[in-house]
Tab-separated table of C-alpha atoms and ligand atoms in Angstrom:
chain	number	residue	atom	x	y	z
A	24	UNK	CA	-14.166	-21.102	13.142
A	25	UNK	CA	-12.705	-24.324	12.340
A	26	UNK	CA	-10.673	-26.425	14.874
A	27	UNK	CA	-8.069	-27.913	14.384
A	28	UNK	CA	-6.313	-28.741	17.862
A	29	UNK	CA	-3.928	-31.273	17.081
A	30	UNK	CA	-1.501	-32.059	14.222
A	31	UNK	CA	-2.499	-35.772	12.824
A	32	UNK	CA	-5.097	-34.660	10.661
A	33	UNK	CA	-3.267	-35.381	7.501
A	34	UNK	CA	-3.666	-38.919	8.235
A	35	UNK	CA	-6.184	-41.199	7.501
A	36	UNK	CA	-9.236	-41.550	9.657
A	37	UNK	CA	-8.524	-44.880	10.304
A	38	UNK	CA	-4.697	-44.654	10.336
A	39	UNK	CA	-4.734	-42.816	13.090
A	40	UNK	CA	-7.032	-45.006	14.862
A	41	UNK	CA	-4.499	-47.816	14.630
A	42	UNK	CA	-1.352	-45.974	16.261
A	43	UNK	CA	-0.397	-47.606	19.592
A	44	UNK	CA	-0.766	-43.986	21.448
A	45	UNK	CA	-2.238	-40.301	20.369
A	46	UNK	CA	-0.016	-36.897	22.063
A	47	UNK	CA	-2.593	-34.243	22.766
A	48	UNK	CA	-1.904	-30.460	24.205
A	49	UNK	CA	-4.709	-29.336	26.631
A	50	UNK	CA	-4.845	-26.844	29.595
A	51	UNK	CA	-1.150	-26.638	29.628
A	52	UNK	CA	-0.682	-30.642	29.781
A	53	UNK	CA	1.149	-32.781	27.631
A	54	UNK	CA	-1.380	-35.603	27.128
A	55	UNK	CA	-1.158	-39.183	26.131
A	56	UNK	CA	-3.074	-41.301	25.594
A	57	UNK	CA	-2.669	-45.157	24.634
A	58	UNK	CA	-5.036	-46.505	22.070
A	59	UNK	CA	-5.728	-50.184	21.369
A	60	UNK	CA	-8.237	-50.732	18.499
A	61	UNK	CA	-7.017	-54.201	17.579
A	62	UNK	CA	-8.086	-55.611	21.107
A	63	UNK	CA	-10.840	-53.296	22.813
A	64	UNK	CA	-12.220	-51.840	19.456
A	65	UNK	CA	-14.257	-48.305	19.675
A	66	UNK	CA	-13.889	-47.602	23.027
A	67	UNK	CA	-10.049	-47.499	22.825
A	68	UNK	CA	-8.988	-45.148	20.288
A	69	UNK	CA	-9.430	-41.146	20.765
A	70	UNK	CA	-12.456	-39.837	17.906
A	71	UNK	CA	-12.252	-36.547	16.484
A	72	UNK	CA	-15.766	-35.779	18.553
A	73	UNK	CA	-13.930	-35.767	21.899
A	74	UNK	CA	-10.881	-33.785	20.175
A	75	UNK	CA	-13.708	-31.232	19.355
A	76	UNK	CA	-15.580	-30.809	22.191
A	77	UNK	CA	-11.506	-30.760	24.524
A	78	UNK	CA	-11.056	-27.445	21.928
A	79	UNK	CA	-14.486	-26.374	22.782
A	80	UNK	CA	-13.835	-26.484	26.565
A	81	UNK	CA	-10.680	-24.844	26.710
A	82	UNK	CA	-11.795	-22.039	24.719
A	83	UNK	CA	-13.331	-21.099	27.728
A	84	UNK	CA	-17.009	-20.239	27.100
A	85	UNK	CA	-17.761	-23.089	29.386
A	86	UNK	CA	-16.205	-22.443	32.946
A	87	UNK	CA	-15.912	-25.762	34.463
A	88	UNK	CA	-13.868	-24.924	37.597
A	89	UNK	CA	-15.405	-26.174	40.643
A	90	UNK	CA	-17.981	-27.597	38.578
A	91	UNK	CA	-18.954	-31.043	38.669
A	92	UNK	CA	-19.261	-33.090	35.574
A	93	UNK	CA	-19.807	-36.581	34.167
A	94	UNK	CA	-19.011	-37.616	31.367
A	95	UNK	CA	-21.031	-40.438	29.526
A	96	UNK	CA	-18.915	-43.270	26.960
A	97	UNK	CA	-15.594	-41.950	28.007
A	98	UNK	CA	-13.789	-44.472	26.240
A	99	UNK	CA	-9.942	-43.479	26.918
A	100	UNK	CA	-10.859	-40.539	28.836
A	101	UNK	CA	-9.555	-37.685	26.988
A	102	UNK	CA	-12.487	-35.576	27.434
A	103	UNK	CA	-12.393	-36.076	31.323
A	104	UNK	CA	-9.002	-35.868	31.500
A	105	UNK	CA	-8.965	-32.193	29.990
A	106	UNK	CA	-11.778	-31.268	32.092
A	107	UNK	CA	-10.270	-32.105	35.276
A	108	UNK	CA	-7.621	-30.199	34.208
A	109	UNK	CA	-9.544	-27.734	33.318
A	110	UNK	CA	-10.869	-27.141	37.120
A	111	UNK	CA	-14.152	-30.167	37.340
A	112	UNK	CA	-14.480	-32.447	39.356
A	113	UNK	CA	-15.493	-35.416	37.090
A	114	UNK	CA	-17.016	-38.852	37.433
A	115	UNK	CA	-15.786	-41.013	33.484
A	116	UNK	CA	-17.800	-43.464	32.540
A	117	UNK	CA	-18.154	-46.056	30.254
A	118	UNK	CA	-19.323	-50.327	30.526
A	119	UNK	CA	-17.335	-52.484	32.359
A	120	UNK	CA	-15.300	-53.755	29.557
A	121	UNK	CA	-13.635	-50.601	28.536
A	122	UNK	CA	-12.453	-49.795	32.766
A	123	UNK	CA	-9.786	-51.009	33.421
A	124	UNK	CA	-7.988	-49.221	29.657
A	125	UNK	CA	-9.887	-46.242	31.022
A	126	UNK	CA	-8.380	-46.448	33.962
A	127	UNK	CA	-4.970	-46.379	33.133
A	128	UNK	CA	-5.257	-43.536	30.543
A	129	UNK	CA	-6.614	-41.083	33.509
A	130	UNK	CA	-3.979	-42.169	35.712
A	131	UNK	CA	-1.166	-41.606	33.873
A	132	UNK	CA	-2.253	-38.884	32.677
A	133	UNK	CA	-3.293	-36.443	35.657
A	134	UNK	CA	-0.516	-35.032	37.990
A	135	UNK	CA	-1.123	-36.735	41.697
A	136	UNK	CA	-2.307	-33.915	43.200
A	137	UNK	CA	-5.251	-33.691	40.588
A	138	UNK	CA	-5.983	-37.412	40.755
A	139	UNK	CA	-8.824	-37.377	43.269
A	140	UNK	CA	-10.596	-34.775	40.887
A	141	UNK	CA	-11.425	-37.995	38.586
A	142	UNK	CA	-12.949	-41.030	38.989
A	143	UNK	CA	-13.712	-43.461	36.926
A	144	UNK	CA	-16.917	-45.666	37.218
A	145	UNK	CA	-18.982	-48.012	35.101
A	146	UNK	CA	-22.099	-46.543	33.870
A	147	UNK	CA	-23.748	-48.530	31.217
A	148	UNK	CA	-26.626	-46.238	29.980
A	149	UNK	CA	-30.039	-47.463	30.807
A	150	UNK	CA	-28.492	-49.699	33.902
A	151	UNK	CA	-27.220	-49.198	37.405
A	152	UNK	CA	-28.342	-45.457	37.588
A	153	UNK	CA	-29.408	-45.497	40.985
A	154	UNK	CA	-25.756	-45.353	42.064
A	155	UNK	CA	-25.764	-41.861	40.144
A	156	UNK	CA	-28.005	-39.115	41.674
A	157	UNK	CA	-30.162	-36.922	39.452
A	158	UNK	CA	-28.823	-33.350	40.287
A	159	UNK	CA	-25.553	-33.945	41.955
A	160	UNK	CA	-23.949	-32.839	37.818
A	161	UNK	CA	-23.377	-29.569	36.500
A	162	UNK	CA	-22.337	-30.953	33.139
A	163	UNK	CA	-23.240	-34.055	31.531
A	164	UNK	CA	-20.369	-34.711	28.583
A	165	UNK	CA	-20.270	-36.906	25.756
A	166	UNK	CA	-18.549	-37.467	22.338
A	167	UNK	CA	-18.973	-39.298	19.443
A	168	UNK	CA	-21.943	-41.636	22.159
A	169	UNK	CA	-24.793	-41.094	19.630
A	170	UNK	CA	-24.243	-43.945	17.067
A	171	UNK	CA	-26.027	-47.108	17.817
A	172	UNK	CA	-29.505	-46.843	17.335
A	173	UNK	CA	-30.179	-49.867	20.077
A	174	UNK	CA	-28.710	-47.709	22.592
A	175	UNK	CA	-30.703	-44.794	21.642
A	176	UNK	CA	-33.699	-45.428	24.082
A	177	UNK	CA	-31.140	-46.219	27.117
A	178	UNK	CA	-28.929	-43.123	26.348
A	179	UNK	CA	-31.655	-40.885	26.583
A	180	UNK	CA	-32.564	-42.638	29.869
A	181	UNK	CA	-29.886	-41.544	31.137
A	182	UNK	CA	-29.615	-38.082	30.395
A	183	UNK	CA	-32.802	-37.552	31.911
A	184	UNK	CA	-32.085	-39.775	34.697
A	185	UNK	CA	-28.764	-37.523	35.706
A	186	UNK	CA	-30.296	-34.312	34.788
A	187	UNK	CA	-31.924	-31.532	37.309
A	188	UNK	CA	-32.912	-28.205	35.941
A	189	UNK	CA	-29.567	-26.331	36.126
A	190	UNK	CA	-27.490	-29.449	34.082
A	191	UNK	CA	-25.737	-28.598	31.223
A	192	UNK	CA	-25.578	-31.602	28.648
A	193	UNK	CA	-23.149	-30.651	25.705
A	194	UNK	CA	-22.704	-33.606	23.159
A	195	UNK	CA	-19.949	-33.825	20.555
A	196	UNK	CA	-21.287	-35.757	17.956
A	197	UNK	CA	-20.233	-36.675	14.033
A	198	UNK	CA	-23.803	-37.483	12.743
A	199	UNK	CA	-23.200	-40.054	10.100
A	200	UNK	CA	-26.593	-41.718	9.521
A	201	UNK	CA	-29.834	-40.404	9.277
A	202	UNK	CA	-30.736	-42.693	12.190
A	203	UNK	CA	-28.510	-40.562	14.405
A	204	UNK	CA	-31.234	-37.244	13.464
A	205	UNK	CA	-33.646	-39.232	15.242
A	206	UNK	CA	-31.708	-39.556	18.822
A	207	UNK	CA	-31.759	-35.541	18.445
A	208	UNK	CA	-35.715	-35.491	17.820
A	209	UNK	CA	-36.141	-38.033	20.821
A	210	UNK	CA	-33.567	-35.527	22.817
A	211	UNK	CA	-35.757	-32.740	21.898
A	212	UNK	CA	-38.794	-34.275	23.431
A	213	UNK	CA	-37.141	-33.917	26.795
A	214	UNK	CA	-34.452	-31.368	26.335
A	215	UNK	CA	-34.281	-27.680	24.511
A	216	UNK	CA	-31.387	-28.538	21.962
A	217	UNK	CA	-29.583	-26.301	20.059
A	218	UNK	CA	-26.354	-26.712	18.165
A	219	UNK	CA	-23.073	-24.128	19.660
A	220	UNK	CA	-20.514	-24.783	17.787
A	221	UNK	CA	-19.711	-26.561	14.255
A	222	UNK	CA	-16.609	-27.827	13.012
A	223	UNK	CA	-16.589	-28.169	9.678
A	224	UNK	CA	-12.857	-30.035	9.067
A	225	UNK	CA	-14.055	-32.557	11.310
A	226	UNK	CA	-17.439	-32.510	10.466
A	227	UNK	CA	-18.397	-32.066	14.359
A	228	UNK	CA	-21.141	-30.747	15.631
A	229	UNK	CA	-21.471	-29.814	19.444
A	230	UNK	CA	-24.990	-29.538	20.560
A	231	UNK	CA	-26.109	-28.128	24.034
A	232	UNK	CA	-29.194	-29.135	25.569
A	233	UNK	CA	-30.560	-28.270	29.016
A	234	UNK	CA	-34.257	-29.238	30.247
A	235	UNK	CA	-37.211	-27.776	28.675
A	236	UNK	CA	-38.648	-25.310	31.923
A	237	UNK	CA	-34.855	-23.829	31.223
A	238	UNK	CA	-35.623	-22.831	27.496
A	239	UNK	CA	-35.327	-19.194	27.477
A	240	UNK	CA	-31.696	-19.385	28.812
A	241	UNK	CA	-30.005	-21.392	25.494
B	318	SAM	C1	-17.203	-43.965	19.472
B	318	SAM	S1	-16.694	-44.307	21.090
B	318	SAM	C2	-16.345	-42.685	21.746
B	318	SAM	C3	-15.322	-42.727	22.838
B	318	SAM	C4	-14.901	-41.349	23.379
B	318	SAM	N1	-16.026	-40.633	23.917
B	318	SAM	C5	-14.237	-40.530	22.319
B	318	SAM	O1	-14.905	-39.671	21.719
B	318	SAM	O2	-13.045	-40.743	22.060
B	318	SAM	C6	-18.240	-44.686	21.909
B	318	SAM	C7	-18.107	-45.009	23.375
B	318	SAM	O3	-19.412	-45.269	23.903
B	318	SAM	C8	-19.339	-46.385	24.763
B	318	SAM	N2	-20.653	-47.069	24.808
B	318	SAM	C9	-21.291	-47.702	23.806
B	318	SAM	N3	-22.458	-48.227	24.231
B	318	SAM	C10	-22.538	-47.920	25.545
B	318	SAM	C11	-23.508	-48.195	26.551
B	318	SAM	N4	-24.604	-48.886	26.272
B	318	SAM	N5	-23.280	-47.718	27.784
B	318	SAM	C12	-22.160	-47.000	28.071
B	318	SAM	N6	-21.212	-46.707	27.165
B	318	SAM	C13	-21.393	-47.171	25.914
B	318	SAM	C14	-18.267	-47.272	24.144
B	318	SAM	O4	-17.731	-48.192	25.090
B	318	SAM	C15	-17.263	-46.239	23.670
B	318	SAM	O5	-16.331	-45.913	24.671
């Protein structure tokens, strides 16, 4: 089934990227979120990848209350917004640069009771993991993070660095260059992979990967 969760999608890709703020409808919440290309670039504008994967969660065949999740190159937070509302307890991360813009976006957009389920917190992939311990995550999240091939090597890292045996990593990812293939045969070598949903208007693929002595279970 196609999704096709929000109403902007007769605009141009890149129109949309340029509108001052983005009005999203998760979990029963009005979200929305302010986007700034002009001034912070990639890691302030909402991608269709995190759109995707929100649509994926709140269908429900992922059960995230009481769960505890991070999410990896949160950019304006969307994704950890909607899964705090959603029931997590969620730790959004991104480098330092794109904070403080982060920060804002989760704030005004969770109720203050549901504040302390998020925090946000640098994590630049490949660096300062030992302030993240391996097993403490249920869910490792992340959209539209697999398209630099320098980071490739550091990303990775990083999965297996948060990752125990019962963490679920589900990646949202448009796969645009054949170099992006290759961070899902490095994945592979650590992780069983497989692909659980497709969205073919968006061209969106959600892959779900979990560590290899877990293989029977995907
Ligand atoms: C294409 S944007 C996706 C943002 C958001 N997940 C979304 O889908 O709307 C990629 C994000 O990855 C982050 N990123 C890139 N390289 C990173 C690195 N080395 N460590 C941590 N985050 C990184 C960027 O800051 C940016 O927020």
């Amino acid at each position: 089934m196609a999704l096709v969760p929000y109403d902007e999608t007769h605009l141009g890709g890149m129109q949309k990227l340029h509108k001052p703020s983005s009005v999203f409808s998760f979990a029963n919440h009005t979200i929305q979120i302010k986007q700034n290309w002009k001034q912070f670039g990639v890691a302030a504008v909402v991608w269709d990848a995190a759109v995707v994967l929100c649509t994926y969660l709140e269908m429900g065949d992922v059960d995230l209350r009481g769960r505890s999740v991070i999410e990896l190159g949160a950019g304006t937070g969307l994704l950890g917004i909607v899964a705090a509302l959603l029931g997590a307890q969620v730790t959004i991360t991104d480098r330092e640069a794109a904070l403080a813009f982060l920060k804002s976006n989760v704030q005004a957009n969770l109720p203050t009771d549901l504040q302390p389920r998020a925090e946000v917190k640098e994590l630049t992939w490949g660096q300062n993991l030992a302030s993240f311990s391996t097993g403490e995550y249920d869910f490792i999240l992340g959209a539209d993070i697999v398209y630099l091939e320098e980071t490739f090597a550091d990303l990775l890292q990083t999965l297996d660095h948060l990752s125990a045996d019962h963490t679920v990593i589900l990646l949202s990812c448009r796969l645009r260059y054949e170099r992006d293939q290759n961070f899902l045969t490095m994945l592979k070598g650590i992780f069983s992979v497989r692909e659980v949903h497709y969205d073919p208007g968006n061209d969106i693929h959600i892959f779900k990967a979990q560590r290899n002595n877990r293989k029977g279970e995907l």
